[in-house]
Amino acid sequence: MTASAGGSNGADVKVFGDGIGDDAVLETFGYEQELKRTFGVVGMVGFSFSIVSCWTALSGVLIVGVESGGPPVMIWSWVGVCAVSLAVTYSMAEMCSAYPVAGGQYSWVAILAPKKWARGLSYVCGWFMLIGILAMGAVNNFICANFILGMANLTNPTYTIERWHTVLVAYLICTFATLSNILLPHLLNRISKAVLLWNICAFIVCVTTLLAMNDHKQPPSFVFSSFQNSTGFPRSYAAILGILQSAFGMCCYDAPAHMTEEIRDARVQAPRAIVWSVWLGGVTGFVFLITLCFCMGSIEETAASATGVPVIAIFYNSTGSVAGACGLTVLITVIPLVCANSLMAEGGRAVYAFARDKGLPFSGVVGRVHPRLCVPVWAVVVTGVVQAAFNSIYFGTVTGFNTIISIATEGFYVSYALPLLVCIIARLSPDGEQHRKLEGPYSLGRWGLLANVVGFVYLAFAVITFNFPTVKPVDEENMNYTSAAVGVVMVIALITWITTGRKHYSGPETGVVVEGVEGAA
């Protein structure tokens, strides 16, 4: 049952008893339950870990760390990034527990921000969130395509990988994920459980095989202290650039927040899935990075591999067998393939939620849920089309697509930073007293403010760093255009705000959830 009490600023404080159901909680935010709740905690951990799956993500962007500081920067920056990312993770888990709606970050901003700024900040957060999710889907398609074509090159050295080959394979992956999400949504939970087991087993097999078969391992000094710099910039600057690999690898852990309307006991299980997937990702990523660095061989040869994927070269040099290298690569490739399906689901739910709140053009169509399939079909289609459009940029320019990679991470991090910022303001502001008492089943208690501050400082640092040039001398071909891309996102958000959002964008009902108050009616 629910009860209401007047808040200090006039907002209603929604009070939930222990027995209130997921659907009733959702209704208090002004939404109807339209999606089926099929996920349990194991399936959602598998779903989230398939996206966060840091060890496979790191192997896909290994070249960044190899050229910007080498093994020591890759390893120690991973430890540091994981540590501060946990502050972000626990902060997001707490907000997800209190506000279990598919909008995730932008919904939290709408509820926690000062009333004067809530709608505008929430709208901006929503656009960065969508750009991050949709661009990351395109990046994942690209990484998966690279693994597939890299194996083709390894088995047939006369084959030359062309950019258009990569784009076409990315299209196929995107199409597979789109159709799977529309036609087979009932299998998503089962697939997620299966890929959790596959993910862990593949990790164990890859690490064990590399360590057992590689007979020319690097010395510990190379792995932990030998600094490498191919950027042309000073060592300190190169080290900062090397952190970008870790920042990319430890990302996308908001996925369960966007699936809360399909999780049973969402206020408890969704936060657990967020936290557990990050811990799994951090540990597996650390072990895999150390393994790769010991088995790397020549950095120059690894970076210049004809396969286009340094980790495939490491597999081949370690096993001495094309079949062995391809076998290990297949184990990895399955994960981004399933990740494409998961990112499509996450993106579809995020687009659906934003359209439901009238945040997008044609929201009335995009925000519909198919009555028989119980899937936001048009939101999934929009997600697939935008991913394919991002992948198409690679037809014309490598630099342009590299910007998509940067804006994907930047979009996520901005959308993570804004909820933390308004949460800090709510905790410290006299008008935020009711927010300071905001404690869902998953609460940080007195440690909440510290986690919010540490997480926000890291995110602000990362968002700034993503705009730095990565190679010197800088020219039009290697320039980092992330800041320009951010400007484009802001312009799009401004235009849509003026044309539709200002009049129609709603967001969730901004009540405050207080857990387990005695005497709730």
Short mmCIF file of C-alpha atoms in Angstrom, two decimals:
data_model
loop_
_atom_site.label_atom_id
_atom_site.label_comp_id
_atom_site.label_asym_id
_atom_site.label_seq_id
_atom_site.Cartn_x
_atom_site.Cartn_y
_atom_site.Cartn_z
CA MET A 1 0.00 0.00 0.00
CA THR A 2 1.10 3.58 -0.44
CA ALA A 3 0.54 6.76 1.52
CA SER A 4 1.54 10.36 0.91
CA ALA A 5 2.84 13.14 3.10
CA GLY A 6 3.65 16.72 2.22
CA GLY A 7 7.33 17.43 1.56
CA SER A 8 9.22 20.55 2.51
CA ASN A 9 9.05 21.95 -1.00
CA GLY A 10 5.48 20.96 -1.67
CA ALA A 11 6.20 17.67 -3.44
CA ASP A 12 4.47 14.52 -2.29
CA VAL A 13 6.59 11.99 -0.45
CA LYS A 14 5.56 8.55 -1.63
CA VAL A 15 5.81 5.97 1.13
CA PHE A 16 6.15 2.30 0.23
CA GLY A 17 5.52 -0.56 2.60
CA ASP A 18 7.63 -3.68 2.37
CA GLY A 19 4.99 -5.65 0.50
CA ILE A 20 4.29 -3.26 -2.34
CA GLY A 21 4.64 -4.82 -5.78
CA ASP A 22 6.83 -3.74 -8.68
CA ASP A 23 3.86 -2.65 -10.77
CA ALA A 24 2.45 -0.52 -7.97
CA VAL A 25 5.81 1.21 -7.51
CA LEU A 26 5.89 1.98 -11.22
CA GLU A 27 2.38 3.42 -11.10
CA THR A 28 3.41 5.92 -8.42
CA PHE A 29 5.74 7.47 -11.00
CA GLY A 30 2.87 7.87 -13.43
CA TYR A 31 3.57 4.85 -15.64
CA GLU A 32 1.62 1.73 -16.53
CA GLN A 33 3.27 -1.69 -16.53
CA GLU A 34 3.46 -2.55 -20.25
CA LEU A 35 6.47 -4.89 -20.41
CA LYS A 36 6.66 -8.43 -19.04
CA ARG A 37 8.75 -9.05 -15.93
CA THR A 38 10.73 -12.12 -16.97
CA PHE A 39 14.19 -11.42 -15.54
CA GLY A 40 15.56 -12.68 -12.24
CA VAL A 41 18.85 -11.59 -10.72
CA VAL A 42 20.97 -14.27 -12.47
CA GLY A 43 19.59 -13.43 -15.89
CA MET A 44 20.07 -9.71 -15.31
CA VAL A 45 23.65 -10.18 -14.10
CA GLY A 46 24.30 -12.15 -17.28
CA PHE A 47 22.60 -9.45 -19.35
CA SER A 48 24.62 -6.67 -17.73
CA PHE A 49 27.90 -8.60 -17.74
CA SER A 50 27.51 -9.29 -21.47
CA ILE A 51 27.59 -5.50 -21.93
CA VAL A 52 30.09 -4.59 -19.21
CA SER A 53 32.20 -7.67 -20.12
CA CYS A 54 35.39 -5.71 -19.61
CA TRP A 55 37.89 -8.35 -20.60
CA THR A 56 36.44 -8.67 -24.10
CA ALA A 57 35.98 -4.90 -24.45
CA LEU A 58 39.60 -4.32 -23.46
CA SER A 59 40.80 -6.86 -26.00
CA GLY A 60 38.85 -4.99 -28.68
CA VAL A 61 40.57 -1.65 -27.97
CA LEU A 62 43.94 -3.01 -26.85
CA ILE A 63 45.78 -0.86 -29.39
CA VAL A 64 44.91 2.33 -27.47
CA GLY A 65 46.71 1.18 -24.33
CA VAL A 66 49.59 -0.38 -26.25
CA GLU A 67 50.49 2.96 -27.85
CA SER A 68 49.71 5.21 -24.85
CA GLY A 69 51.88 4.05 -21.98
CA GLY A 70 52.00 0.33 -22.68
CA PRO A 71 51.41 -2.46 -20.14
CA PRO A 72 52.04 -0.58 -16.87
CA VAL A 73 49.59 2.18 -17.75
CA MET A 74 47.05 -0.36 -18.98
CA ILE A 75 47.22 -2.38 -15.76
CA TRP A 76 47.52 0.32 -13.11
CA SER A 77 45.00 2.62 -14.79
CA TRP A 78 42.59 -0.31 -14.82
CA VAL A 79 42.96 -0.72 -11.07
CA GLY A 80 42.40 3.00 -10.52
CA VAL A 81 39.47 3.30 -12.92
CA CYS A 82 37.77 0.26 -11.40
CA ALA A 83 38.16 1.68 -7.90
CA VAL A 84 36.57 5.04 -8.70
CA SER A 85 33.99 3.41 -10.99
CA LEU A 86 32.74 1.47 -7.99
CA ALA A 87 31.83 4.80 -6.40
CA VAL A 88 29.74 5.58 -9.48
CA THR A 89 28.33 2.06 -9.51
CA TYR A 90 27.15 2.06 -5.92
CA SER A 91 25.69 5.55 -6.34
CA MET A 92 23.73 4.44 -9.39
CA ALA A 93 22.61 1.26 -7.66
CA GLU A 94 21.18 3.31 -4.80
CA MET A 95 19.26 5.58 -7.19
CA CYS A 96 18.08 2.59 -9.22
CA SER A 97 16.74 0.98 -6.05
CA ALA A 98 14.78 4.10 -5.19
CA TYR A 99 13.58 4.87 -8.72
CA PRO A 100 13.16 1.60 -10.68
CA VAL A 101 12.01 3.03 -14.03
CA ALA A 102 13.32 2.33 -17.54
CA GLY A 103 14.43 5.94 -18.00
CA GLY A 104 17.34 5.40 -15.64
CA GLN A 105 19.66 8.38 -15.41
CA TYR A 106 17.43 11.09 -16.85
CA SER A 107 14.54 10.01 -14.62
CA TRP A 108 16.76 10.26 -11.54
CA VAL A 109 17.81 13.76 -12.58
CA ALA A 110 14.16 14.78 -13.05
CA ILE A 111 13.34 13.64 -9.52
CA LEU A 112 16.45 14.79 -7.64
CA ALA A 113 17.31 18.10 -9.34
CA PRO A 114 16.06 21.46 -8.02
CA LYS A 115 12.57 22.01 -9.39
CA LYS A 116 13.62 25.04 -11.45
CA TRP A 117 16.19 23.04 -13.42
CA ALA A 118 14.76 19.54 -13.26
CA ARG A 119 13.06 19.29 -16.67
CA GLY A 120 15.89 20.94 -18.61
CA LEU A 121 18.70 18.97 -16.95
CA SER A 122 16.73 15.76 -17.27
CA TYR A 123 16.16 16.41 -20.98
CA VAL A 124 19.86 17.05 -21.63
CA CYS A 125 20.78 13.96 -19.60
CA GLY A 126 18.33 11.91 -21.64
CA TRP A 127 19.92 12.95 -24.92
CA PHE A 128 23.45 12.16 -23.75
CA MET A 129 22.23 8.85 -22.38
CA LEU A 130 20.63 7.91 -25.71
CA ILE A 131 23.65 8.99 -27.75
CA GLY A 132 25.92 6.96 -25.48
CA ILE A 133 23.81 3.80 -25.68
CA LEU A 134 23.17 4.02 -29.42
CA ALA A 135 26.77 4.88 -30.28
CA MET A 136 28.08 2.10 -28.02
CA GLY A 137 25.85 -0.33 -29.87
CA ALA A 138 27.49 0.73 -33.13
CA VAL A 139 30.96 0.43 -31.56
CA ASN A 140 30.17 -3.07 -30.33
CA ASN A 141 28.98 -4.05 -33.82
CA PHE A 142 32.28 -2.73 -35.15
CA ILE A 143 34.35 -4.66 -32.59
CA CYS A 144 32.46 -7.88 -33.29
CA ALA A 145 32.92 -7.39 -37.05
CA ASN A 146 36.65 -6.84 -36.51
CA PHE A 147 36.95 -10.14 -34.66
CA ILE A 148 35.13 -11.99 -37.45
CA LEU A 149 37.17 -10.39 -40.26
CA GLY A 150 40.37 -10.75 -38.24
CA MET A 151 39.84 -14.50 -38.16
CA ALA A 152 39.22 -14.45 -41.92
CA ASN A 153 42.55 -12.71 -42.45
CA LEU A 154 44.36 -15.11 -40.13
CA THR A 155 43.04 -18.17 -41.95
CA ASN A 156 43.62 -16.59 -45.38
CA PRO A 157 46.56 -14.13 -45.26
CA THR A 158 45.96 -13.07 -48.89
CA TYR A 159 42.61 -11.60 -47.84
CA THR A 160 42.75 -7.85 -47.24
CA ILE A 161 40.23 -6.34 -44.87
CA GLU A 162 38.51 -3.31 -46.41
CA ARG A 163 36.48 -0.75 -44.52
CA TRP A 164 33.31 -1.58 -46.41
CA HIS A 165 33.68 -5.23 -45.41
CA THR A 166 33.63 -4.17 -41.77
CA VAL A 167 30.55 -2.01 -42.26
CA LEU A 168 28.60 -4.76 -44.02
CA VAL A 169 29.38 -7.28 -41.28
CA ALA A 170 28.36 -4.67 -38.69
CA TYR A 171 25.07 -4.27 -40.57
CA LEU A 172 24.47 -8.02 -40.33
CA ILE A 173 25.14 -8.00 -36.59
CA CYS A 174 22.82 -5.03 -36.13
CA THR A 175 20.07 -6.70 -38.17
CA PHE A 176 20.41 -9.92 -36.17
CA ALA A 177 20.10 -8.01 -32.88
CA THR A 178 17.10 -5.99 -34.10
CA LEU A 179 15.14 -9.01 -35.32
CA SER A 180 16.03 -11.04 -32.24
CA ASN A 181 14.72 -8.31 -29.95
CA ILE A 182 11.48 -7.97 -31.86
CA LEU A 183 10.68 -11.61 -32.60
CA LEU A 184 12.30 -13.50 -29.72
CA PRO A 185 12.03 -11.26 -26.64
CA HIS A 186 10.92 -14.21 -24.49
CA LEU A 187 14.38 -15.76 -24.96
CA LEU A 188 16.31 -12.75 -23.68
CA ASN A 189 16.43 -13.95 -20.07
CA ARG A 190 17.52 -17.47 -21.08
CA ILE A 191 20.16 -16.11 -23.45
CA SER A 192 21.47 -13.86 -20.67
CA LYS A 193 21.80 -16.78 -18.25
CA ALA A 194 23.59 -18.86 -20.88
CA VAL A 195 26.00 -16.09 -21.83
CA LEU A 196 26.93 -15.55 -18.17
CA LEU A 197 28.18 -19.13 -18.04
CA TRP A 198 29.80 -18.80 -21.49
CA ASN A 199 31.48 -15.54 -20.49
CA ILE A 200 33.10 -16.99 -17.38
CA CYS A 201 34.11 -20.27 -19.06
CA ALA A 202 35.55 -18.45 -22.10
CA PHE A 203 37.56 -16.22 -19.78
CA ILE A 204 39.02 -19.20 -17.92
CA VAL A 205 39.85 -21.06 -21.15
CA CYS A 206 41.52 -18.03 -22.79
CA VAL A 207 43.63 -17.14 -19.77
CA THR A 208 44.64 -20.73 -19.05
CA THR A 209 45.54 -21.45 -22.68
CA LEU A 210 47.64 -18.32 -23.07
CA LEU A 211 49.60 -18.88 -19.88
CA ALA A 212 50.11 -22.59 -20.59
CA MET A 213 51.10 -22.40 -24.26
CA ASN A 214 53.05 -19.16 -24.50
CA ASP A 215 56.77 -19.99 -24.23
CA HIS A 216 58.18 -16.48 -24.69
CA LYS A 217 56.57 -14.50 -21.89
CA GLN A 218 57.65 -10.97 -21.11
CA PRO A 219 59.52 -10.30 -17.84
CA PRO A 220 57.62 -8.69 -14.94
CA SER A 221 59.55 -5.44 -15.47
CA PHE A 222 58.02 -5.12 -18.96
CA VAL A 223 54.52 -5.73 -17.66
CA PHE A 224 54.56 -3.54 -14.57
CA SER A 225 57.12 -0.79 -15.21
CA SER A 226 58.23 -0.53 -18.87
CA PHE A 227 56.58 2.63 -20.18
CA GLN A 228 55.81 2.73 -23.93
CA ASN A 229 54.89 5.92 -25.79
CA SER A 230 54.04 6.08 -29.49
CA THR A 231 51.80 9.13 -29.30
CA GLY A 232 54.40 11.86 -29.79
CA PHE A 233 53.25 13.55 -26.59
CA PRO A 234 55.14 13.77 -23.25
CA ARG A 235 54.98 10.75 -20.94
CA SER A 236 52.50 12.30 -18.51
CA TYR A 237 50.10 13.21 -21.30
CA ALA A 238 50.45 9.76 -22.88
CA ALA A 239 49.64 8.16 -19.52
CA ILE A 240 46.42 10.18 -19.31
CA LEU A 241 45.51 9.00 -22.82
CA GLY A 242 46.17 5.42 -21.76
CA ILE A 243 43.48 5.76 -19.12
CA LEU A 244 40.94 6.10 -21.94
CA GLN A 245 41.24 2.39 -22.68
CA SER A 246 40.26 1.58 -19.11
CA ALA A 247 37.48 4.17 -19.15
CA PHE A 248 36.05 2.58 -22.30
CA GLY A 249 36.36 -0.93 -20.87
CA MET A 250 34.60 0.00 -17.62
CA CYS A 251 31.41 1.51 -18.98
CA CYS A 252 27.75 0.73 -19.74
CA TYR A 253 26.94 -0.58 -16.26
CA ASP A 254 23.63 1.29 -16.23
CA ALA A 255 22.01 -1.48 -18.32
CA PRO A 256 19.92 -3.05 -15.50
CA ALA A 257 18.45 0.38 -14.73
CA HIS A 258 16.85 0.47 -18.18
CA MET A 259 15.51 -3.07 -17.76
CA THR A 260 13.92 -2.51 -14.33
CA GLU A 261 10.41 -2.74 -15.75
CA GLU A 262 11.22 -6.31 -16.84
CA ILE A 263 12.88 -7.50 -13.60
CA ARG A 264 11.05 -9.20 -10.75
CA ASP A 265 11.64 -7.44 -7.41
CA ALA A 266 13.39 -4.69 -9.35
CA ARG A 267 14.19 -2.44 -6.38
CA VAL A 268 16.42 -5.18 -4.93
CA GLN A 269 17.63 -7.20 -7.91
CA ALA A 270 18.47 -4.43 -10.41
CA PRO A 271 20.97 -2.72 -8.06
CA ARG A 272 22.56 -6.08 -7.31
CA ALA A 273 22.97 -6.74 -11.02
CA ILE A 274 24.64 -3.35 -11.52
CA VAL A 275 27.14 -3.92 -8.72
CA TRP A 276 27.86 -7.61 -9.36
CA SER A 277 28.49 -7.09 -13.08
CA VAL A 278 31.02 -4.33 -12.35
CA TRP A 279 32.86 -6.49 -9.80
CA LEU A 280 32.92 -9.37 -12.29
CA GLY A 281 34.11 -7.03 -15.03
CA GLY A 282 36.81 -5.48 -12.87
CA VAL A 283 38.32 -8.78 -11.73
CA THR A 284 38.19 -10.51 -15.13
CA GLY A 285 39.52 -7.41 -16.88
CA PHE A 286 42.47 -7.16 -14.48
CA VAL A 287 43.46 -10.81 -14.85
CA PHE A 288 43.04 -10.76 -18.63
CA LEU A 289 45.09 -7.57 -19.03
CA ILE A 290 47.99 -9.02 -17.04
CA THR A 291 47.80 -12.24 -19.06
CA LEU A 292 47.85 -10.37 -22.38
CA CYS A 293 50.75 -8.19 -21.29
CA PHE A 294 52.88 -11.18 -20.27
CA CYS A 295 52.08 -12.95 -23.56
CA MET A 296 52.19 -9.91 -25.82
CA GLY A 297 55.56 -10.33 -27.51
CA SER A 298 56.74 -7.41 -29.64
CA ILE A 299 54.54 -4.36 -29.11
CA GLU A 300 55.27 -3.07 -32.62
CA GLU A 301 54.31 -6.36 -34.28
CA THR A 302 51.23 -6.72 -32.11
CA ALA A 303 50.02 -3.21 -32.93
CA ALA A 304 50.69 -3.69 -36.66
CA SER A 305 48.93 -7.06 -36.97
CA ALA A 306 47.30 -7.58 -40.38
CA THR A 307 44.23 -8.96 -38.60
CA GLY A 308 43.50 -5.48 -37.27
CA VAL A 309 42.91 -7.01 -33.82
CA PRO A 310 46.05 -7.21 -31.63
CA VAL A 311 44.57 -9.86 -29.34
CA ILE A 312 44.22 -12.26 -32.28
CA ALA A 313 47.93 -11.80 -32.98
CA ILE A 314 48.66 -12.56 -29.31
CA PHE A 315 46.54 -15.72 -29.52
CA TYR A 316 48.38 -16.85 -32.65
CA ASN A 317 51.85 -16.06 -31.31
CA SER A 318 51.04 -17.88 -28.07
CA THR A 319 49.49 -21.03 -29.52
CA GLY A 320 51.49 -21.18 -32.76
CA SER A 321 48.34 -22.48 -34.40
CA VAL A 322 45.80 -20.82 -36.66
CA ALA A 323 43.12 -23.23 -35.44
CA GLY A 324 44.01 -22.56 -31.81
CA ALA A 325 43.98 -18.79 -32.29
CA CYS A 326 40.64 -18.94 -34.11
CA GLY A 327 39.19 -21.19 -31.42
CA LEU A 328 40.05 -18.70 -28.69
CA THR A 329 38.82 -15.81 -30.83
CA VAL A 330 35.48 -17.56 -31.40
CA LEU A 331 35.06 -17.84 -27.63
CA ILE A 332 35.43 -14.07 -27.39
CA THR A 333 33.42 -13.23 -30.52
CA VAL A 334 30.28 -14.89 -29.18
CA ILE A 335 30.25 -12.39 -26.32
CA PRO A 336 30.08 -9.14 -28.37
CA LEU A 337 27.57 -10.91 -30.61
CA VAL A 338 25.29 -11.46 -27.61
CA CYS A 339 26.25 -8.01 -26.35
CA ALA A 340 24.82 -6.59 -29.60
CA ASN A 341 21.52 -8.21 -28.65
CA SER A 342 21.72 -6.86 -25.10
CA LEU A 343 22.66 -3.33 -26.19
CA MET A 344 19.76 -3.40 -28.65
CA ALA A 345 17.43 -4.33 -25.80
CA GLU A 346 18.88 -1.65 -23.52
CA GLY A 347 18.76 0.96 -26.27
CA GLY A 348 15.20 0.02 -27.20
CA ARG A 349 14.03 0.40 -23.59
CA ALA A 350 15.86 3.70 -23.16
CA VAL A 351 14.38 5.11 -26.39
CA TYR A 352 10.96 3.79 -25.37
CA ALA A 353 11.18 5.43 -21.94
CA PHE A 354 12.30 8.80 -23.34
CA ALA A 355 9.55 8.70 -25.96
CA ARG A 356 7.01 7.73 -23.28
CA ASP A 357 7.95 10.96 -21.52
CA LYS A 358 7.52 12.87 -24.80
CA GLY A 359 11.24 13.55 -25.12
CA LEU A 360 11.59 12.59 -28.80
CA PRO A 361 9.99 13.57 -32.10
CA PHE A 362 7.12 11.20 -32.99
CA SER A 363 7.00 10.08 -29.37
CA GLY A 364 3.44 8.83 -29.78
CA VAL A 365 4.65 6.18 -32.22
CA VAL A 366 8.09 5.40 -30.79
CA GLY A 367 6.74 5.04 -27.25
CA ARG A 368 4.22 2.33 -28.11
CA VAL A 369 4.51 -1.25 -26.88
CA HIS A 370 3.29 -4.01 -29.21
CA PRO A 371 0.26 -5.56 -27.46
CA ARG A 372 1.07 -9.15 -28.41
CA LEU A 373 4.88 -9.15 -28.36
CA CYS A 374 5.08 -6.86 -25.29
CA VAL A 375 8.07 -5.15 -26.92
CA PRO A 376 8.54 -1.47 -27.85
CA VAL A 377 8.95 -2.45 -31.50
CA TRP A 378 9.39 1.03 -32.98
CA ALA A 379 11.89 1.98 -30.27
CA VAL A 380 13.94 -1.11 -31.15
CA VAL A 381 13.72 -0.26 -34.86
CA VAL A 382 14.90 3.31 -34.18
CA THR A 383 17.80 1.91 -32.13
CA GLY A 384 18.83 -0.41 -34.96
CA VAL A 385 18.59 2.30 -37.63
CA VAL A 386 20.69 4.76 -35.61
CA GLN A 387 23.32 2.10 -34.89
CA ALA A 388 23.54 1.30 -38.60
CA ALA A 389 23.83 5.00 -39.42
CA PHE A 390 26.73 5.36 -37.00
CA ASN A 391 28.42 2.30 -38.52
CA SER A 392 27.99 3.83 -41.99
CA ILE A 393 30.37 6.64 -41.05
CA TYR A 394 33.22 4.12 -41.33
CA PHE A 395 32.55 3.92 -45.08
CA GLY A 396 33.99 7.39 -45.52
CA THR A 397 36.36 8.11 -42.67
CA VAL A 398 38.24 6.27 -39.94
CA THR A 399 38.57 9.51 -37.98
CA GLY A 400 34.83 10.05 -38.03
CA PHE A 401 34.14 6.61 -36.62
CA ASN A 402 36.83 7.03 -33.97
CA THR A 403 34.82 10.05 -32.86
CA ILE A 404 31.78 7.77 -32.51
CA ILE A 405 33.84 5.59 -30.16
CA SER A 406 34.70 8.63 -28.05
CA ILE A 407 31.19 10.07 -28.03
CA ALA A 408 29.82 6.69 -26.95
CA THR A 409 31.86 6.74 -23.76
CA GLU A 410 31.42 10.49 -23.33
CA GLY A 411 27.65 10.18 -23.65
CA PHE A 412 27.52 7.50 -20.96
CA TYR A 413 29.79 9.40 -18.61
CA VAL A 414 27.90 12.70 -18.93
CA SER A 415 24.65 10.85 -18.28
CA TYR A 416 26.27 9.24 -15.21
CA ALA A 417 27.70 12.53 -13.94
CA LEU A 418 24.47 14.54 -13.98
CA PRO A 419 22.53 12.26 -11.58
CA LEU A 420 25.50 12.22 -9.21
CA LEU A 421 25.74 16.01 -9.36
CA VAL A 422 22.08 16.60 -8.55
CA CYS A 423 22.23 13.90 -5.88
CA ILE A 424 25.12 15.78 -4.21
CA ILE A 425 23.13 19.02 -4.41
CA ALA A 426 20.05 17.29 -2.97
CA ARG A 427 22.06 15.86 -0.07
CA LEU A 428 23.70 19.20 0.78
CA SER A 429 20.83 21.60 0.10
CA PRO A 430 18.41 22.47 2.92
CA ASP A 431 15.61 21.94 0.40
CA GLY A 432 16.95 18.45 -0.26
CA GLU A 433 16.22 17.07 3.23
CA GLN A 434 13.63 14.66 1.88
CA HIS A 435 16.14 13.40 -0.68
CA ARG A 436 18.73 12.79 2.03
CA LYS A 437 16.21 10.42 3.59
CA LEU A 438 15.80 8.67 0.26
CA GLU A 439 16.64 5.06 0.98
CA GLY A 440 15.44 2.20 -1.16
CA PRO A 441 16.20 -1.40 -0.21
CA TYR A 442 19.72 -0.88 -1.60
CA SER A 443 21.06 2.08 0.37
CA LEU A 444 24.54 3.52 0.96
CA GLY A 445 23.49 5.26 4.15
CA ARG A 446 26.08 7.72 5.44
CA TRP A 447 28.56 6.70 2.74
CA GLY A 448 26.30 7.95 -0.02
CA LEU A 449 27.67 11.48 -0.21
CA LEU A 450 31.30 10.30 -0.30
CA ALA A 451 30.52 7.85 -3.12
CA ASN A 452 28.67 10.56 -5.04
CA VAL A 453 31.56 13.04 -4.76
CA VAL A 454 34.31 10.55 -5.67
CA GLY A 455 32.29 9.26 -8.60
CA PHE A 456 31.46 12.72 -9.90
CA VAL A 457 35.07 13.95 -9.73
CA TYR A 458 36.24 10.93 -11.73
CA LEU A 459 33.48 11.32 -14.32
CA ALA A 460 34.25 15.03 -14.75
CA PHE A 461 37.93 14.21 -15.28
CA ALA A 462 37.09 11.51 -17.82
CA VAL A 463 34.63 13.68 -19.74
CA ILE A 464 37.30 16.37 -20.16
CA THR A 465 40.02 13.86 -21.09
CA PHE A 466 37.93 12.29 -23.85
CA ASN A 467 38.31 15.54 -25.79
CA PHE A 468 42.13 15.49 -25.89
CA PRO A 469 43.99 14.77 -29.15
CA THR A 470 45.60 11.32 -29.10
CA VAL A 471 48.46 11.67 -31.60
CA LYS A 472 51.06 14.34 -32.28
CA PRO A 473 51.46 16.20 -34.59
CA VAL A 474 47.75 16.91 -34.78
CA ASP A 475 46.13 17.29 -38.20
CA GLU A 476 42.67 16.99 -39.70
CA GLU A 477 43.02 13.20 -40.02
CA ASN A 478 43.92 12.38 -36.42
CA MET A 479 42.21 15.26 -34.63
CA ASN A 480 39.86 14.31 -31.80
CA TYR A 481 36.47 15.65 -32.85
CA THR A 482 34.66 14.56 -29.70
CA SER A 483 34.06 18.13 -28.55
CA ALA A 484 32.48 18.92 -31.93
CA ALA A 485 30.29 15.81 -31.64
CA VAL A 486 29.22 16.90 -28.14
CA GLY A 487 28.31 20.26 -29.62
CA VAL A 488 26.16 18.53 -32.23
CA VAL A 489 24.36 16.56 -29.50
CA MET A 490 23.72 19.78 -27.58
CA VAL A 491 22.36 21.50 -30.70
CA ILE A 492 20.04 18.56 -31.42
CA ALA A 493 18.84 18.57 -27.82
CA LEU A 494 18.27 22.35 -27.97
CA ILE A 495 16.34 22.18 -31.24
CA THR A 496 14.11 19.34 -30.08
CA TRP A 497 13.61 21.09 -26.74
CA ILE A 498 12.45 24.27 -28.48
CA THR A 499 10.25 22.49 -31.02
CA THR A 500 8.65 19.78 -28.87
CA GLY A 501 10.32 19.13 -25.52
CA ARG A 502 9.59 22.46 -23.83
CA LYS A 503 5.84 21.98 -24.26
CA HIS A 504 5.45 18.23 -24.05
CA TYR A 505 8.36 16.63 -22.15
CA SER A 506 7.12 15.36 -18.81
CA GLY A 507 9.47 12.95 -17.03
CA PRO A 508 8.32 10.84 -14.08
CA GLU A 509 6.13 12.14 -11.30
CA THR A 510 8.66 13.62 -8.89
CA GLY A 511 7.70 12.11 -5.58
CA VAL A 512 10.22 10.83 -3.07
CA VAL A 513 10.40 7.20 -2.07
CA VAL A 514 10.89 6.39 1.60
CA GLU A 515 11.29 2.72 2.45
CA GLY A 516 9.40 0.86 5.15
CA VAL A 517 7.67 3.68 7.05
CA GLU A 518 5.55 2.31 9.87
CA GLY A 519 1.85 2.84 9.62
CA ALA A 520 1.69 3.23 5.88
CA ALA A 521 -1.90 3.00 4.84
#
